[in-house]
Every structure is written in structure tokens, then in C-alpha cells.
Amino acid sequence: MSASSSLSSPFRGHGPLFDTSIPVLRRCHGYTLSKVVNPLQVISSEKSHFYARRTFEVRSEIFYSHTAEHPSTLADAYPSCRQLPHGLDSLLLPRHVAIIMDGNSRWAERRGLSRAAGHEAGSRSLKKIVQLSCEWGISALTVFAFSMENWERGEVEISILMQLFQKVLIEELDNFVKENIQVRFIGDMQRLPSPLQSLIQKVQQKTSENTGLKLTVATSYSGRHDIIQACQHIATNVQQGKLSPQDITEDCLDEHLGTSWIGDIRNPDLLIRTSGEQRLSNFLLWQLAYTELFFIDAMWPDIDENLYAGALLYYQMRSRRYGRRPGV
Ligand code: FPP
């Protein structure tokens, strides 16, 4: 088969995400064949993903060979997986997406609705994005549901939000199991109402064996506080002789943050913030060091499949260099 003539157009959604025909050679960009990359390698680690993207940028073309093992593994983990929207490429998708779900109140105000209605609509958006993430094979999704600073809001709004978290968790538990989603909460759980704390423990426990999407819900969360508690743990370990100061590396700090449970993809590839605000608001401060940032004017309740796909497409087009210079 002639590599350059028989392959299809650049960045085309490649049909069923987990097409098992072996090998399917696919054109990613319009130059000459330079490298064959196994998608198992690409997906398996941060370094190889970087390598694939870098090769893509520097050499202009990669041909991906789809193997049998990769599709079956992913199909098991993501029972609802389906074809990606036009333009998205499973090998170039972010593996870990983080979202600041902002604009619920403004969305409600513009419609003459209560704040409660805005948060309720926001929770429907979250369900939609979680479902799409499962269907598109995203590995990890981390959402900012309630910041430590949000405790300064009025009692009524806080109570509405706590009740909403509880309602959504009760409604969604069966779906988490069905969709093979593993759920974890990060943040200061002690401040949450105790029925909510118990429910969170139940949801975490019931989903702990799941192998699909890793869903992290940051609740009563502060990025600075996360770093401080990590430093305190590390300092205690040093004091007790379990660690030496030289052991305090980036990996060591990573492993003491709330996101450590996500494993080697704990640092998000893409951060999406809705509502037009362009700030981090104390979310995942350490973890976002090399994350691609996508700010969108839409209010969180208005986020839909097209907007989410647009954010992923934006990510695909980014050149991630981590401070390095391609080709050198
Ligand atoms: C920001 O909107 C949003 C929040 C403070 C709450 C986000 C919560 C949800 C989307 C519900 C999620 C449910 C679960 C179970 C996690 P805002 O009120 O700050 O809006 P504004 O920027 O317009 O004031």
C-alpha cells in the first residue's frame, strides 16, 4: 500500500474509537512518512505522549498503527464509547481535563431565575460533560465544585449547594457504576455536612474498583491549602526520618497532593474555564504548571457537546513544548 496515496484526510474522526482492524494506517498530516507510533505507547505515559506530539510537530507526519489490545482495553473501561465528533483525534485528545464550572449565578440572573436554579442547571451540565468524557474516552476529569473561599457565601446558597451535591450523588451513583467511573472528592471534607461526608465515602467506596474515567470533584478545595497540607506531610516524614530533604522532589510533592490518586496523568493537560473569567481562582495551582488553558465566554449551564468538543479541538492544535525547543 502506498502510504501517501491511500490514506485519508488530516484530523478526521477515525470512525469507531476502537476500530479493531489491524493495522489501520492513518494519515495525520500531509507530508511524507517518517515514523510509526504505537498508540499503546502514546497513551501509556506522559513522556511518550509528549514524544508523539513532538514528533508530530517536528517531522510533520506520524502514521498510527491501531492494535487489537488497545481497543479492547479501552472498550472495557468505557462501556458507552462512541465515535468522536468530526475533527477530534483520540490519540491527540487530552487525557486529563480540568474544569472551573463558572457562571451559574449569572446564567440564572439573566433569565430572572433563582441562584438555586442556576446551580441546578449547572449540575445538569456536569452530568452531560461526565457522560461525554466517558463516550470520548477521556481518562481523567477534575471539576471545581466548591472552593474554600465559597464558604464566605450566604448561608442559604451554601445550604442549597450542599443539598444539590447530595441529590446529584444519590441520582448518579448507579450511573457511576454502569459507566465504570471512579469517583474521588478532594478538599477539606471535614467542613461538609456529615450526611454529605458519609455519602461521599459511600460513592468513593462503591466506585473504587472501576477502571474507566477518573472523576475528581474538588469540594471545599483550595490549591494553596492542598500544597500546604502536602508540605506538612512531607515535613512530618522528614522529622520522623522517613524522608531526607533530598527526597523532596517534584514527584514527591505530586504524590502528597489530593490529585495523587490519578496516577501518572495527575497533572491536567487542559483546563477549561467558562463564563469569560480568565483566572485560576486557587484551583490546582501546582498541577496546572504546564496545562493548556481554554477560556470560554459561555456560562457553565450553557456548555454543550459542541463547546466541549471545541475546547478539545483547541487542545489538539496546541504545541506543547514544556519549555523545550522542538528538534533540538
Ligand atoms: C460557580 O457559579 C459555580 C459554583 C460555585 C458551583 C458549581 C456547582 C455545580 C455546577 C453543581 C455541581 C454538582 C456536583 C455534584 C459537583 P457562580 O455561582 O460562582 O456563578 P457566577 O460566577 O455567575 O457568580
Coordinates of C-alpha atoms and ligand atoms in Angstrom, one line a residue:
M1 CA 0.0 0.0 0.0
S2 CA 1.4 3.4 -0.9
A3 CA 1.4 5.4 2.4
S4 CA 0.9 8.8 0.9
S5 CA -1.9 8.0 -1.6
S6 CA -4.2 5.6 0.2
L7 CA -4.7 7.4 3.5
S8 CA -7.5 9.8 4.3
S9 CA -7.7 13.4 5.3
P10 CA -5.9 15.1 8.2
F11 CA -7.5 15.1 11.6
R12 CA -10.5 13.1 10.6
G13 CA -12.5 11.4 13.4
H14 CA -11.4 7.9 12.7
G15 CA -14.7 6.1 12.9
P16 CA -15.4 3.8 15.8
L17 CA -13.0 4.9 18.5
F18 CA -11.8 1.4 19.0
D19 CA -11.7 0.0 15.5
T20 CA -10.1 -3.4 15.7
S21 CA -8.9 -3.7 12.1
I22 CA -5.2 -4.4 12.3
P23 CA -3.2 -2.5 11.3
V24 CA -5.1 0.6 10.1
L25 CA -2.6 3.1 8.9
R26 CA -4.0 6.6 9.1
R27 CA -2.7 9.9 7.8
C28 CA -2.4 12.7 10.4
H29 CA -0.8 15.4 8.4
G30 CA 0.1 15.9 4.8
Y31 CA 3.8 15.3 4.5
T32 CA 6.0 12.2 4.0
L33 CA 6.1 9.1 6.2
S34 CA 8.6 9.5 8.9
K35 CA 7.6 7.5 11.9
V36 CA 5.3 4.7 13.0
V37 CA 4.0 5.1 16.5
N38 CA 2.1 2.5 18.5
P39 CA -0.9 4.2 20.2
L40 CA -0.3 2.0 23.3
Q41 CA 2.9 3.8 23.7
V42 CA 1.3 7.2 23.1
I43 CA -1.4 6.7 25.7
S44 CA 0.7 4.9 28.3
S45 CA 2.8 7.7 29.7
E46 CA 3.3 11.4 29.8
K47 CA 6.7 11.1 28.2
S48 CA 5.6 9.0 25.2
H49 CA 2.6 11.3 24.7
F50 CA 5.0 14.2 24.6
Y51 CA 7.2 12.3 22.2
A52 CA 4.4 11.6 19.9
R53 CA 3.2 15.2 19.8
R54 CA 6.8 16.4 19.4
T55 CA 7.4 14.0 16.6
F56 CA 4.2 15.2 15.0
E57 CA 5.4 18.8 15.2
V58 CA 8.9 18.3 14.1
R59 CA 8.6 15.7 11.4
S60 CA 5.1 16.8 10.3
E61 CA 3.7 13.3 10.0
I62 CA 3.1 10.2 12.0
F63 CA 1.3 7.1 10.9
Y64 CA -0.6 5.4 13.7
S65 CA -1.0 1.6 13.8
H66 CA -4.1 0.5 15.6
T67 CA -3.5 -2.6 17.6
A68 CA -6.1 -5.2 18.8
E69 CA -5.1 -4.9 22.5
H70 CA -5.7 -1.1 22.8
P71 CA -9.3 -1.1 21.5
S72 CA -10.5 -3.9 23.7
T73 CA -8.9 -2.4 26.8
L74 CA -10.5 0.9 26.2
A75 CA -13.9 -0.6 25.3
D76 CA -13.9 -2.4 28.6
A77 CA -13.1 0.7 30.5
Y78 CA -15.6 2.9 28.6
P79 CA -18.8 1.0 28.0
S80 CA -20.5 3.9 26.3
C81 CA -17.6 4.8 24.0
R82 CA -18.7 6.1 20.6
Q83 CA -17.3 7.8 17.5
L84 CA -15.6 11.1 18.2
P85 CA -17.0 14.3 16.7
H86 CA -15.6 15.4 13.4
G87 CA -12.1 16.8 13.8
L88 CA -11.2 15.1 17.1
D89 CA -8.5 12.5 17.2
S90 CA -8.4 10.0 20.0
L91 CA -4.6 10.0 20.0
L92 CA -4.3 13.7 20.4
L93 CA -7.1 14.2 23.0
P94 CA -6.2 15.5 26.4
R95 CA -6.1 12.6 28.8
H96 CA -6.9 14.7 31.9
V97 CA -9.3 17.6 31.6
A98 CA -9.9 20.0 34.5
I99 CA -12.8 22.4 34.6
I100 CA -13.7 25.5 36.5
M101 CA -17.5 25.5 36.2
D102 CA -18.3 29.2 36.5
G103 CA -21.3 31.4 35.7
N104 CA -24.2 29.5 37.2
S105 CA -25.5 32.6 39.1
R106 CA -25.1 35.0 36.1
W107 CA -26.9 32.4 33.9
A108 CA -29.8 32.4 36.3
E109 CA -29.9 36.2 36.8
R110 CA -30.1 36.8 33.1
R111 CA -33.1 34.6 32.9
G112 CA -34.8 36.0 36.0
L113 CA -34.3 32.7 37.8
S114 CA -33.1 31.9 41.3
R115 CA -29.4 31.1 42.1
A116 CA -30.6 27.6 43.0
A117 CA -32.0 27.2 39.5
G118 CA -28.6 28.3 38.2
H119 CA -26.7 25.7 40.2
E120 CA -29.3 23.1 39.3
A121 CA -28.8 23.8 35.6
G122 CA -25.0 23.7 36.4
S123 CA -25.4 20.2 37.8
R124 CA -27.1 19.1 34.6
S125 CA -24.2 20.4 32.6
L126 CA -21.8 18.5 34.7
K127 CA -23.7 15.2 34.1
K128 CA -23.5 15.9 30.4
I129 CA -19.8 16.6 30.4
V130 CA -19.1 13.5 32.5
Q131 CA -21.1 11.4 30.1
L132 CA -19.4 12.9 27.0
S133 CA -16.0 12.3 28.7
C134 CA -16.9 8.6 29.0
E135 CA -18.1 8.4 25.5
W136 CA -15.0 10.0 24.1
G137 CA -12.5 8.0 26.2
I138 CA -11.1 10.8 28.4
S139 CA -9.1 9.3 31.2
A140 CA -9.5 11.8 33.9
L141 CA -11.8 14.7 34.6
T142 CA -11.3 17.1 37.6
V143 CA -14.0 19.6 38.3
F144 CA -14.1 22.6 40.8
A145 CA -17.5 22.3 42.6
F146 CA -16.9 24.4 45.7
S147 CA -13.9 26.4 46.7
M148 CA -12.7 27.1 50.3
E149 CA -13.5 30.7 49.5
N150 CA -17.1 29.7 48.7
W151 CA -17.7 29.2 52.4
E152 CA -17.9 33.0 52.6
R153 CA -21.1 32.9 50.5
G154 CA -24.5 33.4 52.2
E155 CA -25.8 30.5 54.4
V156 CA -28.8 29.9 52.1
E157 CA -26.7 29.5 49.0
I158 CA -24.2 27.2 50.8
S159 CA -27.0 25.1 52.0
I160 CA -28.6 24.9 48.5
L161 CA -25.3 23.8 47.1
M162 CA -24.7 21.1 49.8
Q163 CA -28.2 19.7 49.2
L164 CA -27.6 19.8 45.5
F165 CA -24.3 17.8 45.8
Q166 CA -26.1 15.3 47.9
K167 CA -29.0 15.0 45.4
V168 CA -26.7 14.6 42.4
L169 CA -24.6 11.9 44.1
I170 CA -27.7 9.9 45.0
E171 CA -29.1 10.3 41.5
E172 CA -25.8 9.4 39.8
L173 CA -24.4 6.6 41.9
D174 CA -25.9 3.8 39.7
N175 CA -24.6 5.6 36.6
F176 CA -21.1 5.8 38.0
V177 CA -21.2 2.1 38.4
K178 CA -22.7 1.5 35.0
E179 CA -20.2 3.8 33.2
N180 CA -17.3 2.3 35.1
I181 CA -16.4 5.8 36.6
Q182 CA -14.1 6.0 39.6
V183 CA -15.1 9.0 41.8
R184 CA -13.0 10.8 44.4
F185 CA -13.5 14.0 46.3
I186 CA -10.6 16.3 47.2
G187 CA -10.6 19.2 49.6
D188 CA -11.4 19.7 53.2
M189 CA -14.1 17.1 53.7
Q190 CA -14.4 17.9 57.5
R191 CA -16.3 21.1 56.8
L192 CA -19.0 19.4 54.8
P193 CA -22.3 18.4 56.4
S194 CA -21.9 14.9 57.9
P195 CA -24.6 13.2 55.8
L196 CA -22.8 14.5 52.7
Q197 CA -19.5 13.2 54.1
S198 CA -21.0 9.8 54.6
L199 CA -22.5 9.8 51.1
I200 CA -19.1 10.8 49.6
Q201 CA -17.5 7.9 51.4
K202 CA -20.1 5.5 50.1
V203 CA -19.7 6.8 46.5
Q204 CA -15.9 6.6 46.7
Q205 CA -16.1 3.1 48.1
K206 CA -18.7 1.8 45.6
T207 CA -16.7 3.1 42.6
S208 CA -13.2 2.3 43.9
E209 CA -12.7 -0.8 41.7
N210 CA -13.9 1.0 38.5
T211 CA -11.4 1.3 35.7
G212 CA -12.8 4.0 33.4
L213 CA -13.0 7.7 33.8
K214 CA -11.3 9.0 37.0
L215 CA -13.7 11.8 38.1
T216 CA -12.3 14.1 40.8
V217 CA -14.6 16.6 42.4
A218 CA -12.8 19.4 44.2
T219 CA -15.1 20.5 47.0
S220 CA -14.2 22.8 49.9
Y221 CA -10.9 22.9 47.9
S222 CA -8.1 25.4 47.8
G223 CA -4.9 24.9 45.7
R224 CA -2.7 26.7 48.2
H225 CA -4.2 24.7 51.1
D226 CA -3.5 21.5 49.1
I227 CA 0.1 22.5 48.7
I228 CA 0.4 23.4 52.4
Q229 CA -1.0 20.1 53.6
A230 CA 1.4 18.3 51.3
C231 CA 4.3 20.3 52.8
Q232 CA 3.1 19.4 56.3
H233 CA 3.0 15.7 55.5
I234 CA 6.4 15.8 53.9
A235 CA 7.9 17.8 56.8
T236 CA 6.5 15.2 59.2
N237 CA 8.1 12.4 57.2
V238 CA 11.4 14.2 57.3
Q239 CA 11.1 14.8 61.0
Q240 CA 10.4 11.1 61.6
G241 CA 13.4 10.2 59.4
K242 CA 11.3 8.6 56.7
L243 CA 12.4 11.1 54.1
S244 CA 15.6 13.1 53.7
P245 CA 15.4 16.7 52.4
Q246 CA 17.0 15.5 49.1
D247 CA 13.9 13.2 48.6
I248 CA 11.7 16.3 48.3
T249 CA 11.3 16.4 44.5
E250 CA 8.5 17.4 42.2
D251 CA 7.3 13.8 42.1
C252 CA 7.4 13.7 45.9
L253 CA 5.2 16.8 46.2
D254 CA 2.9 15.5 43.4
E255 CA 2.4 12.3 45.5
H256 CA 1.2 14.3 48.5
L257 CA -1.4 16.4 46.7
G258 CA -5.1 15.5 46.5
T259 CA -4.8 14.6 42.8
S260 CA -2.1 11.9 43.5
W261 CA -4.7 9.1 43.2
I262 CA -5.0 9.9 39.5
G263 CA -1.5 8.4 38.9
D264 CA 0.8 9.4 36.1
I265 CA -1.7 11.7 34.5
R266 CA -2.5 13.7 37.7
N267 CA -1.5 17.0 36.1
P268 CA -4.2 18.2 33.7
D269 CA -3.5 18.5 30.0
L270 CA -6.3 21.0 29.5
L271 CA -8.1 23.5 31.8
I272 CA -11.4 24.8 30.7
R273 CA -13.0 27.8 32.5
T274 CA -16.4 29.0 31.5
S275 CA -18.1 32.5 31.9
G276 CA -15.3 34.6 30.4
E277 CA -13.2 35.0 33.5
Q278 CA -9.5 34.3 32.9
R279 CA -8.1 33.3 36.3
L280 CA -7.3 30.2 38.2
S281 CA -9.1 31.1 41.4
N282 CA -6.9 28.9 43.6
F283 CA -7.6 25.7 41.6
L284 CA -4.9 23.1 41.2
L285 CA -2.1 25.7 41.4
W286 CA 0.8 23.2 41.3
Q287 CA -0.8 20.8 38.9
L288 CA -1.6 23.4 36.2
A289 CA 2.1 24.4 35.7
Y290 CA 2.1 23.2 32.1
T291 CA -1.6 22.8 31.4
E292 CA -3.1 24.3 28.3
L293 CA -5.7 26.9 29.3
F294 CA -9.0 27.4 27.5
F295 CA -11.3 30.2 28.5
I296 CA -14.8 30.4 27.0
D297 CA -17.5 33.1 27.4
A298 CA -20.4 30.7 27.7
M299 CA -21.8 30.3 31.2
W300 CA -21.4 26.8 32.7
P301 CA -25.1 25.8 32.3
D302 CA -24.8 26.6 28.6
I303 CA -21.9 24.3 28.0
D304 CA -22.8 21.6 25.5
E305 CA -21.3 18.9 23.3
N306 CA -20.2 21.4 20.6
L307 CA -18.5 23.7 23.1
Y308 CA -16.8 20.8 24.8
A309 CA -15.6 19.4 21.5
G310 CA -14.3 22.9 20.6
A311 CA -12.2 23.0 23.7
L312 CA -10.7 19.6 23.0
L313 CA -10.1 20.6 19.4
Y314 CA -8.3 23.8 20.6
Y315 CA -6.1 21.5 22.8
Q316 CA -5.3 19.3 19.8
M317 CA -3.9 22.2 18.0
R318 CA -1.6 23.4 20.7
S319 CA 2.1 22.8 20.6
R320 CA 3.2 21.6 24.0
R321 CA 6.9 22.1 24.4
Y322 CA 7.3 22.2 28.2
G323 CA 9.9 24.9 27.8
R324 CA 12.0 22.8 25.3
R325 CA 12.7 23.7 21.7
P326 CA 11.4 21.1 19.2
G327 CA 14.1 19.4 17.1
V328 CA 17.0 20.3 19.4
Ligands
FPP1 C1 -19.9 28.8 40.1 O1 -21.0 29.6 39.7 C2 -20.4 27.5 40.4 C3 -20.4 27.0 41.7 C4 -19.9 27.8 42.9 C5 -20.9 25.7 42.0 C6 -20.7 24.7 40.9 C7 -21.6 23.5 41.2 C8 -22.2 22.8 40.2 C9 -22.0 23.1 38.8 C10 -23.1 21.7 40.7 C11 -22.2 20.5 40.6 C12 -22.7 19.4 41.4 C13 -21.9 18.4 41.9 C14 -22.5 17.2 42.5 C15 -20.5 18.5 42.0 P1 -21.2 31.0 40.4 O2 -22.4 30.9 41.3 O3 -19.9 31.5 41.0 O4 -21.6 31.9 39.2 P2 -21.2 33.4 38.9 O5 -19.8 33.4 38.5 O6 -22.1 33.8 37.8 O7 -21.5 34.2 40.2

